[in-house]
mmCIF file of C-alpha atoms in Angstrom:
data_model
loop_
_atom_site.group_PDB
_atom_site.id
_atom_site.type_symbol
_atom_site.label_atom_id
_atom_site.label_comp_id
_atom_site.label_asym_id
_atom_site.label_seq_id
_atom_site.Cartn_x
_atom_site.Cartn_y
_atom_site.Cartn_z
ATOM 1 C CA MET Q 21 0.000 0.000 0.000
ATOM 2 C CA ARG Q 22 1.396 3.422 -0.918
ATOM 3 C CA ARG Q 23 1.640 5.748 2.045
ATOM 4 C CA THR Q 24 1.426 9.489 2.054
ATOM 5 C CA TRP Q 25 4.508 10.989 3.745
ATOM 6 C CA LEU Q 26 3.831 14.429 5.073
ATOM 7 C CA TRP Q 27 4.225 16.827 7.908
ATOM 8 C CA LEU Q 28 1.193 16.776 10.144
ATOM 9 C CA ALA Q 29 0.261 19.521 12.561
ATOM 10 C CA LEU Q 30 -1.287 17.076 14.983
ATOM 11 C CA LEU Q 31 -3.245 18.346 17.945
ATOM 12 C CA VAL Q 32 -2.913 15.161 19.938
ATOM 13 C CA SER Q 33 -5.193 16.325 22.671
ATOM 14 C CA ILE Q 34 -7.502 14.495 20.279
ATOM 15 C CA ILE Q 35 -10.722 14.771 22.208
ATOM 16 C CA ALA Q 36 -10.437 18.531 22.432
ATOM 17 C CA GLY Q 37 -8.895 18.958 18.996
ATOM 18 C CA VAL Q 38 -12.025 18.593 16.916
ATOM 19 C CA SER Q 39 -13.290 21.543 14.946
ATOM 20 C CA ILE Q 40 -17.035 21.890 15.271
ATOM 21 C CA ALA Q 41 -19.197 24.415 13.425
ATOM 22 C CA TRP Q 42 -22.505 25.283 15.029
ATOM 23 C CA PHE Q 43 -25.323 27.233 13.457
ATOM 24 C CA THR Q 44 -27.529 29.322 15.675
ATOM 25 C CA GLY Q 45 -31.041 29.545 14.300
ATOM 26 C CA TYR Q 46 -34.516 30.282 15.557
ATOM 27 C CA GLN Q 47 -35.985 27.712 17.909
ATOM 28 C CA ALA Q 48 -39.646 27.013 17.312
ATOM 29 C CA GLU Q 49 -41.927 26.631 20.271
ATOM 30 C CA THR Q 50 -43.346 23.182 20.759
ATOM 31 C CA PRO Q 51 -46.742 23.291 19.069
ATOM 32 C CA PRO Q 52 -49.697 22.507 21.283
ATOM 33 C CA ALA Q 53 -51.457 19.282 20.373
ATOM 34 C CA ALA Q 54 -55.136 19.504 19.521
ATOM 35 C CA ALA Q 55 -57.519 18.104 22.074
ATOM 36 C CA VAL Q 56 -58.439 15.441 19.503
ATOM 37 C CA LYS Q 57 -55.674 14.500 17.090
ATOM 38 C CA PRO Q 58 -57.047 13.917 13.577
ATOM 39 C CA THR Q 59 -56.539 10.512 12.038
ATOM 40 C CA GLU Q 60 -55.224 9.573 8.631
ATOM 41 C CA SER Q 61 -58.584 7.896 7.980
ATOM 42 C CA SER Q 62 -60.358 11.211 8.466
ATOM 43 C CA LEU Q 63 -58.069 12.821 5.873
ATOM 44 C CA LEU Q 64 -58.694 9.976 3.423
ATOM 45 C CA ARG Q 65 -62.404 10.688 3.675
ATOM 46 C CA ALA Q 66 -62.061 14.467 3.444
ATOM 47 C CA SER Q 67 -59.549 14.552 0.593
ATOM 48 C CA GLY Q 68 -60.913 11.766 -1.580
ATOM 49 C CA MET Q 69 -57.287 10.837 -2.300
ATOM 50 C CA PRO Q 70 -56.045 7.243 -2.076
ATOM 51 C CA LEU Q 71 -52.870 8.110 -0.128
ATOM 52 C CA VAL Q 72 -52.201 10.404 2.817
ATOM 53 C CA ALA Q 73 -49.265 11.338 5.056
ATOM 54 C CA ALA Q 74 -49.332 11.286 8.832
ATOM 55 C CA PRO Q 75 -50.603 14.635 10.228
ATOM 56 C CA VAL Q 76 -47.914 17.044 11.454
ATOM 57 C CA ALA Q 77 -48.593 19.130 14.577
ATOM 58 C CA VAL Q 78 -48.303 22.900 13.975
ATOM 59 C CA GLN Q 79 -49.198 25.949 16.055
ATOM 60 C CA GLU Q 80 -52.877 26.069 15.050
ATOM 61 C CA GLY Q 81 -53.530 22.348 14.828
ATOM 62 C CA TYR Q 82 -52.263 19.906 12.190
ATOM 63 C CA GLU Q 83 -51.203 19.884 8.540
ATOM 64 C CA ALA Q 84 -50.969 16.923 6.176
ATOM 65 C CA ALA Q 85 -50.564 15.939 2.530
ATOM 66 C CA ALA Q 86 -52.760 13.705 0.367
ATOM 67 C CA TRP Q 87 -51.855 12.440 -3.086
ATOM 68 C CA ASP Q 88 -52.551 10.028 -5.916
ATOM 69 C CA THR Q 89 -50.340 8.293 -8.490
ATOM 70 C CA THR Q 90 -51.004 10.771 -11.318
ATOM 71 C CA GLY Q 91 -48.714 13.491 -9.947
ATOM 72 C CA ARG Q 92 -51.343 15.385 -7.947
ATOM 73 C CA VAL Q 93 -50.660 16.323 -4.311
ATOM 74 C CA THR Q 94 -52.909 18.385 -2.024
ATOM 75 C CA PHE Q 95 -52.225 20.012 1.332
ATOM 76 C CA TRP Q 96 -54.673 20.135 4.204
ATOM 77 C CA LYS Q 97 -55.083 21.819 7.582
ATOM 78 C CA TRP Q 98 -56.994 20.809 10.699
ATOM 79 C CA THR Q 99 -57.433 23.659 13.163
ATOM 80 C CA ASN Q 100 -58.107 23.257 16.845
ATOM 81 C CA ALA Q 101 -61.118 25.540 16.408
ATOM 82 C CA SER Q 102 -62.835 23.882 13.420
ATOM 83 C CA ARG Q 103 -61.913 20.240 14.097
ATOM 84 C CA THR Q 104 -62.304 19.570 10.357
ATOM 85 C CA TRP Q 105 -59.909 19.194 7.452
ATOM 86 C CA GLY Q 106 -59.750 22.050 4.957
ATOM 87 C CA GLN Q 107 -57.717 22.099 1.757
ATOM 88 C CA VAL Q 108 -55.097 24.879 1.801
ATOM 89 C CA GLY Q 109 -52.986 24.051 -1.257
ATOM 90 C CA VAL Q 110 -52.611 21.939 -4.370
ATOM 91 C CA SER Q 111 -49.524 21.087 -6.397
ATOM 92 C CA THR Q 112 -47.881 18.362 -8.461
ATOM 93 C CA TYR Q 113 -44.799 16.159 -8.101
ATOM 94 C CA PRO Q 114 -42.574 15.060 -11.044
ATOM 95 C CA MET Q 115 -43.858 12.310 -13.311
ATOM 96 C CA LEU Q 116 -41.976 9.991 -15.644
ATOM 97 C CA PRO Q 117 -43.458 8.828 -18.968
ATOM 98 C CA ALA Q 118 -46.150 6.156 -18.765
ATOM 99 C CA SER Q 119 -43.662 3.533 -19.989
ATOM 100 C CA TYR Q 120 -42.086 3.585 -16.500
ATOM 101 C CA GLY Q 121 -45.318 2.310 -14.971
ATOM 102 C CA THR Q 122 -47.287 3.490 -11.938
ATOM 103 C CA PRO Q 123 -45.037 5.504 -9.621
ATOM 104 C CA SER Q 124 -44.383 4.399 -6.052
ATOM 105 C CA ILE Q 125 -44.600 7.582 -3.986
ATOM 106 C CA THR Q 126 -44.182 8.238 -0.261
ATOM 107 C CA ILE Q 127 -44.520 11.557 1.561
ATOM 108 C CA THR Q 128 -43.224 12.436 5.013
ATOM 109 C CA GLY Q 129 -43.760 15.688 6.869
ATOM 110 C CA ALA Q 130 -42.159 17.610 9.729
ATOM 111 C CA LEU Q 131 -42.321 21.009 11.414
ATOM 112 C CA LEU Q 132 -38.812 22.407 11.034
ATOM 113 C CA THR Q 133 -37.173 24.766 13.500
ATOM 114 C CA GLY Q 134 -38.454 28.332 13.137
ATOM 115 C CA MET Q 135 -41.358 27.490 10.793
ATOM 116 C CA SER Q 136 -45.101 27.841 11.316
ATOM 117 C CA ASN Q 137 -46.074 25.515 8.432
ATOM 118 C CA ALA Q 138 -45.046 21.927 7.916
ATOM 119 C CA THR Q 139 -42.600 20.841 5.214
ATOM 120 C CA PHE Q 140 -43.308 17.696 3.179
ATOM 121 C CA ILE Q 141 -40.726 15.626 1.297
ATOM 122 C CA VAL Q 142 -41.988 13.557 -1.631
ATOM 123 C CA SER Q 143 -39.916 10.487 -2.470
ATOM 124 C CA GLY Q 144 -40.098 8.518 -5.682
ATOM 125 C CA GLN Q 145 -38.425 7.823 -9.018
ATOM 126 C CA PHE Q 146 -38.525 11.196 -10.727
ATOM 127 C CA SER Q 147 -35.770 10.689 -13.310
ATOM 128 C CA GLY Q 148 -34.820 7.751 -15.481
ATOM 129 C CA ASP Q 149 -31.157 7.824 -14.415
ATOM 130 C CA GLY Q 150 -31.715 7.768 -10.633
ATOM 131 C CA THR Q 151 -30.445 11.317 -9.999
ATOM 132 C CA GLY Q 152 -33.866 12.696 -9.069
ATOM 133 C CA ASN Q 153 -35.578 10.981 -6.139
ATOM 134 C CA PHE Q 154 -36.861 13.690 -3.779
ATOM 135 C CA ILE Q 155 -38.630 17.031 -3.896
ATOM 136 C CA ALA Q 156 -39.889 19.116 -0.967
ATOM 137 C CA PHE Q 157 -42.970 21.318 -0.560
ATOM 138 C CA THR Q 158 -44.027 23.967 1.934
ATOM 139 C CA ASN Q 159 -46.159 27.089 2.228
ATOM 140 C CA GLY Q 160 -44.783 30.535 1.405
ATOM 141 C CA PRO Q 161 -45.807 34.002 0.168
ATOM 142 C CA ARG Q 162 -47.065 32.466 -3.109
ATOM 143 C CA GLY Q 163 -48.858 29.585 -1.420
ATOM 144 C CA TRP Q 164 -48.008 25.898 -1.276
ATOM 145 C CA GLY Q 165 -45.403 24.684 -3.761
ATOM 146 C CA THR Q 166 -41.917 23.328 -4.298
ATOM 147 C CA ILE Q 167 -38.781 24.323 -2.391
ATOM 148 C CA ALA Q 168 -36.088 25.264 -4.906
ATOM 149 C CA PRO Q 169 -32.801 27.193 -5.151
ATOM 150 C CA GLY Q 170 -33.080 30.979 -4.973
ATOM 151 C CA ALA Q 171 -30.652 33.860 -5.248
ATOM 152 C CA GLY Q 172 -27.657 33.919 -2.924
ATOM 153 C CA GLY Q 173 -27.447 30.173 -2.330
ATOM 154 C CA VAL Q 174 -30.689 29.908 -0.325
ATOM 155 C CA LEU Q 175 -33.676 27.616 -0.843
ATOM 156 C CA ILE Q 176 -37.062 29.290 -1.117
ATOM 157 C CA PRO Q 177 -40.722 28.226 -1.139
ATOM 158 C CA THR Q 178 -41.715 28.933 -4.750
ATOM 159 C CA GLY Q 179 -45.476 28.380 -4.709
ATOM 160 C CA LYS Q 180 -44.935 26.549 -8.019
ATOM 161 C CA ARG Q 181 -45.767 23.060 -9.175
ATOM 162 C CA SER Q 182 -43.328 20.417 -10.356
ATOM 163 C CA THR Q 183 -43.637 18.901 -13.819
ATOM 164 C CA ASP Q 184 -40.729 16.562 -14.549
ATOM 165 C CA ASN Q 185 -37.139 15.854 -13.469
ATOM 166 C CA ARG Q 186 -36.040 19.236 -14.882
ATOM 167 C CA THR Q 187 -38.072 21.098 -12.264
ATOM 168 C CA PRO Q 188 -35.804 23.102 -9.913
ATOM 169 C CA GLY Q 189 -35.679 21.494 -6.472
ATOM 170 C CA ASN Q 190 -35.602 17.899 -7.682
ATOM 171 C CA SER Q 191 -32.852 16.281 -5.575
ATOM 172 C CA TYR Q 192 -30.822 13.087 -5.325
ATOM 173 C CA THR Q 193 -31.401 12.837 -1.572
ATOM 174 C CA GLU Q 194 -33.473 15.058 0.718
ATOM 175 C CA LEU Q 195 -34.390 14.415 4.339
ATOM 176 C CA PHE Q 196 -35.110 15.959 7.718
ATOM 177 C CA ARG Q 197 -32.337 16.125 10.300
ATOM 178 C CA ASP Q 198 -32.647 17.673 13.768
ATOM 179 C CA GLY Q 199 -35.096 20.370 12.697
ATOM 180 C CA TYR Q 200 -33.195 21.207 9.506
ATOM 181 C CA LEU Q 201 -33.682 20.367 5.833
ATOM 182 C CA GLU Q 202 -30.779 18.326 4.456
ATOM 183 C CA ILE Q 203 -29.864 17.763 0.817
ATOM 184 C CA SER Q 204 -27.150 15.375 -0.367
ATOM 185 C CA GLU Q 205 -25.846 15.195 -3.919
ATOM 186 C CA PRO Q 206 -23.122 13.034 -5.526
ATOM 187 C CA GLY Q 207 -19.740 14.757 -5.497
ATOM 188 C CA ASN Q 208 -16.877 14.466 -7.976
ATOM 189 C CA LEU Q 209 -14.465 12.573 -5.710
ATOM 190 C CA PRO Q 210 -13.512 8.917 -6.339
ATOM 191 C CA LEU Q 211 -15.843 6.277 -4.983
ATOM 192 C CA GLY Q 212 -15.407 5.196 -1.373
ATOM 193 C CA THR Q 213 -16.012 1.995 0.568
ATOM 194 C CA ASN Q 214 -17.824 -0.726 -1.418
ATOM 195 C CA GLY Q 215 -18.248 1.604 -4.375
ATOM 196 C CA SER Q 216 -20.143 4.185 -2.324
ATOM 197 C CA GLU Q 217 -20.126 7.812 -3.363
ATOM 198 C CA TRP Q 218 -18.672 10.675 -1.357
ATOM 199 C CA GLN Q 219 -21.774 12.804 -1.323
ATOM 200 C CA VAL Q 220 -21.796 16.536 -0.686
ATOM 201 C CA GLU Q 221 -24.196 17.033 2.200
ATOM 202 C CA ARG Q 222 -25.706 20.463 2.864
ATOM 203 C CA THR Q 223 -27.930 21.300 5.810
ATOM 204 C CA TYR Q 224 -30.343 24.253 5.621
ATOM 205 C CA ALA Q 225 -31.997 26.165 8.482
ATOM 206 C CA TRP Q 226 -35.137 28.276 8.124
ATOM 207 C CA ARG Q 227 -34.574 31.989 8.709
ATOM 208 C CA SER Q 228 -36.244 35.174 7.392
ATOM 209 C CA GLY Q 229 -38.503 33.390 4.920
ATOM 210 C CA ALA Q 230 -35.862 31.145 3.328
ATOM 211 C CA PHE Q 231 -33.661 28.118 3.989
ATOM 212 C CA HIS Q 232 -30.076 29.260 4.602
ATOM 213 C CA GLN Q 233 -27.145 26.834 4.457
ATOM 214 C CA ALA Q 234 -26.026 26.025 7.981
ATOM 215 C CA SER Q 235 -23.335 23.420 7.295
ATOM 216 C CA SER Q 236 -21.763 21.336 4.544
ATOM 217 C CA THR Q 237 -19.411 18.369 4.167
ATOM 218 C CA GLN Q 238 -17.706 20.210 1.311
ATOM 219 C CA PHE Q 239 -14.626 22.103 2.435
ATOM 220 C CA THR Q 240 -12.694 24.974 0.915
ATOM 221 C CA ALA Q 241 -8.953 24.629 1.422
ATOM 222 C CA THR Q 242 -6.828 27.614 2.408
ATOM 223 C CA LEU Q 243 -3.106 28.009 1.914
ATOM 224 C CA ALA Q 244 -1.016 27.128 4.960
ATOM 225 C CA SER Q 245 2.580 27.840 5.872
ATOM 226 C CA PRO Q 246 5.014 24.952 5.277
ATOM 227 C CA LEU Q 247 5.585 23.107 8.528
ATOM 228 C CA PRO Q 248 9.100 23.491 10.000
ATOM 229 C CA ALA Q 249 11.627 20.709 9.490
ATOM 230 C CA THR Q 250 12.958 21.108 13.013
ATOM 231 C CA GLY Q 251 10.357 19.070 14.844
ATOM 232 C CA PRO Q 252 11.396 15.899 16.705
ATOM 233 C CA PRO Q 253 10.530 12.437 15.408
ATOM 234 C CA PHE Q 254 7.143 11.190 16.496
ATOM 235 C CA PRO Q 255 7.493 9.376 19.874
ATOM 236 C CA THR Q 256 6.302 5.868 19.110
ATOM 237 C CA ALA Q 257 7.525 4.123 22.276
ATOM 238 C CA SER Q 258 4.088 4.749 23.723
ATOM 239 C CA CYS Q 259 0.944 6.282 22.315
ATOM 240 C CA GLN Q 260 -0.238 7.274 25.758
ATOM 241 C CA GLY Q 261 0.253 10.838 26.837
ATOM 242 C CA VAL Q 262 1.631 12.151 23.525
ATOM 243 C CA SER Q 263 1.630 15.939 23.797
ATOM 244 C CA SER Q 264 0.352 18.330 21.160
ATOM 245 C CA GLY Q 265 3.030 19.510 18.757
ATOM 246 C CA THR Q 266 4.612 19.288 15.320
ATOM 247 C CA TYR Q 267 6.527 16.088 14.519
ATOM 248 C CA LYS Q 268 8.547 14.985 11.521
ATOM 249 C CA ASN Q 269 9.159 11.772 9.570
ATOM 250 C CA LEU Q 270 5.635 10.375 9.644
ATOM 251 C CA ALA Q 271 3.765 8.035 7.352
ATOM 252 C CA VAL Q 272 0.110 8.907 7.729
ATOM 253 C CA SER Q 273 -2.951 7.114 6.408
ATOM 254 C CA ALA Q 274 -6.573 7.014 7.473
ATOM 255 C CA SER Q 275 -9.430 4.538 7.722
ATOM 256 C CA THR Q 276 -12.865 6.070 7.489
ATOM 257 C CA ARG Q 277 -16.093 4.766 8.969
ATOM 258 C CA PHE Q 278 -19.240 5.494 6.984
ATOM 259 C CA ALA Q 279 -22.860 5.820 7.992
ATOM 260 C CA ASN Q 280 -24.787 2.677 7.059
ATOM 261 C CA PRO Q 281 -27.237 3.977 4.451
ATOM 262 C CA GLY Q 282 -29.932 1.318 4.445
ATOM 263 C CA SER Q 283 -31.748 3.367 1.794
ATOM 264 C CA VAL Q 284 -31.182 6.268 -0.549
ATOM 265 C CA SER Q 285 -32.588 8.592 2.116
ATOM 266 C CA HIS Q 286 -29.626 7.734 4.384
ATOM 267 C CA PRO Q 287 -26.533 8.174 2.174
ATOM 268 C CA TYR Q 288 -22.989 7.050 2.843
ATOM 269 C CA LEU Q 289 -21.305 9.837 4.786
ATOM 270 C CA PRO Q 290 -18.051 9.761 6.789
ATOM 271 C CA THR Q 291 -18.757 9.561 10.529
ATOM 272 C CA SER Q 292 -15.298 8.981 12.041
ATOM 273 C CA VAL Q 293 -11.689 8.670 10.940
ATOM 274 C CA VAL Q 294 -8.813 6.642 12.425
ATOM 275 C CA LEU Q 295 -5.457 8.303 11.709
ATOM 276 C CA HIS Q 296 -2.626 5.763 11.461
ATOM 277 C CA LEU Q 297 0.737 7.355 12.349
ATOM 278 C CA GLN Q 298 3.974 5.467 11.746
ATOM 279 C CA GLY Q 299 7.535 6.732 12.156
ATOM 280 C CA TYR Q 300 10.619 5.593 10.256
ATOM 281 C CA GLY Q 301 12.023 2.179 11.124
ATOM 282 C CA PRO Q 302 10.677 -0.759 13.157
ATOM 283 C CA VAL Q 303 8.867 1.365 15.695
ATOM 284 C CA LYS Q 304 5.374 1.061 17.016
ATOM 285 C CA GLY Q 305 2.689 3.101 15.303
ATOM 286 C CA CYS Q 306 -0.189 4.955 16.899
ATOM 287 C CA ASP Q 307 -3.862 5.193 15.963
ATOM 288 C CA PHE Q 308 -6.034 8.140 16.868
ATOM 289 C CA THR Q 309 -9.791 8.274 16.264
ATOM 290 C CA VAL Q 310 -11.015 11.726 15.245
ATOM 291 C CA THR Q 311 -14.091 13.257 13.655
ATOM 292 C CA PRO Q 312 -14.083 13.564 9.841
ATOM 293 C CA ASP Q 313 -13.483 17.330 9.990
ATOM 294 C CA PHE Q 314 -10.472 17.111 12.330
ATOM 295 C CA PRO Q 315 -8.084 19.805 10.965
ATOM 296 C CA ILE Q 316 -4.818 18.772 9.336
ATOM 297 C CA VAL Q 317 -2.240 20.452 7.074
ATOM 298 C CA ILE Q 318 -1.127 18.538 3.973
ATOM 299 C CA SER Q 319 0.710 19.089 0.716
ATOM 300 C CA ALA Q 320 -1.348 19.159 -2.457
ATOM 301 C CA ALA Q 321 -0.666 19.580 -6.157
ATOM 302 C CA THR Q 322 -1.796 22.831 -7.802
ATOM 303 C CA VAL Q 323 -1.323 24.264 -11.297
ATOM 304 C CA SER Q 324 1.631 26.254 -9.984
ATOM 305 C CA GLY Q 325 3.269 23.402 -8.083
ATOM 306 C CA THR Q 326 3.022 21.789 -4.645
ATOM 307 C CA ALA Q 327 1.352 23.832 -1.912
ATOM 308 C CA TRP Q 328 0.493 23.333 1.751
ATOM 309 C CA ILE Q 329 -3.223 23.510 2.461
ATOM 310 C CA THR Q 330 -5.689 23.006 5.293
ATOM 311 C CA ALA Q 331 -8.025 20.030 5.024
ATOM 312 C CA PRO Q 332 -10.273 17.709 7.073
ATOM 313 C CA ALA Q 333 -8.886 14.341 8.146
ATOM 314 C CA TRP Q 334 -11.102 12.310 5.827
ATOM 315 C CA VAL Q 335 -9.037 13.323 2.770
ATOM 316 C CA LEU Q 336 -6.363 10.845 3.945
ATOM 317 C CA THR Q 337 -8.706 7.856 3.662
ATOM 318 C CA GLY Q 338 -6.875 4.800 2.349
ATOM 319 C CA GLY Q 339 -7.442 1.108 1.766
ATOM 320 C CA ALA Q 340 -11.079 1.549 0.826
ATOM 321 C CA ASN Q 341 -11.112 1.343 -2.953
ATOM 322 C CA GLY Q 342 -7.780 0.218 -4.380
ATOM 323 C CA ASN Q 343 -5.987 3.055 -6.124
ATOM 324 C CA GLN Q 344 -9.133 5.165 -6.259
ATOM 325 C CA ASP Q 345 -8.987 6.485 -2.689
ATOM 326 C CA ILE Q 346 -9.161 10.207 -2.079
ATOM 327 C CA ARG Q 347 -5.579 10.287 -0.832
ATOM 328 C CA ASN Q 348 -4.412 9.007 -4.230
ATOM 329 C CA LEU Q 349 -5.177 12.482 -5.534
ATOM 330 C CA LEU Q 350 -2.468 13.895 -3.232
ATOM 331 C CA PRO Q 351 1.124 14.358 -4.475
#
C-alpha cells in the first residue's frame, strides 16, 4: 500500500482537537397538540385521495398531505377551532413517462425549526437515471409549492408546481435532520467503501422566509505555511500521553467509517476517521480516532506546483477502494 509521507500539525489532545461548526437559528416553540388528534382515515375521507401522510402538529392544529399516483398532491389543515380538514394548497410532483409504470410515492412531513407551516418531502423515481428521487414542498408568500434554489445560495418556497425531473428542487437525496432540511448530492471525488459515493451534504436552516445553508461536508482549502523541518521524530515508544506539537518523519494514512445507508434517504457519509501514524524504522505506530473534519495540514498539487493547504482528516482515507482512494489524488 502506498503511504502518504507528510508533515502533520497534529493536535494530539484528540478529544479537544475537533473543529465543530454550530449554526444558531430560531428555535420554534413546541406546538400545542389539539384536544383530539385527527386521524389519517379522516383525511382519506375528506380529501378523496387514495394516499395520505401522517398529520404534522403545527401551532394552530395539524397539517398533512394527500396524493394520488397521477402526480397530484394536495395540502390540508386541521385547526383546533374547526376540528375539520380544509384544503389549503394543491400542487404536483414530477412524473416519468407512462412507460415507467405506476409511480411508487411516499410523503413524510415535519415542522422544522423556526417554521409555522409543515414541510413535506416527496420520495419517488422522478428521473430515469436515478439522480432525481426527492422534492420538498411547503407554504410561502405564493402559497403551497416546491422548495427550490433561490438567489444567494438559499432555498425558497416557490409556490410553483413540479412537472418533470427538470423542475428546480428535484434532488438526489433530501431528508429531515434535527429540525433542519438536508440535501445530499453526488460529489466528484472517487468512490469510497464498497463503491459508495462521497456525497456533498448540505444542511439548511429556516430563517427570514428562506432556507439558509447552515453546514456542509464540502470544504474549501486555504493556503497554509510549510511546517518546519525542526520538529522531533514522532514518539512511538508509547501512544499514551503524547503531547500536542509538530513532529517529523511520519507516514500517515486514514481509515474512514461510513454511515450505514440502508436506503437512498440515508446516504454514505463519513462519521469517524482513524489516523494511522507510523515513524521511520521498526517502531510502534499509533492510531487516533477523530471526527471527519479534524483539521490537518497537507501538501497538495496545484497548477503552480506543490502547496500546503488546510483540510479535514477524511481526505487521507486509504485502503477503501484500491488506487481510487481520495488520498491518491495527493502528491
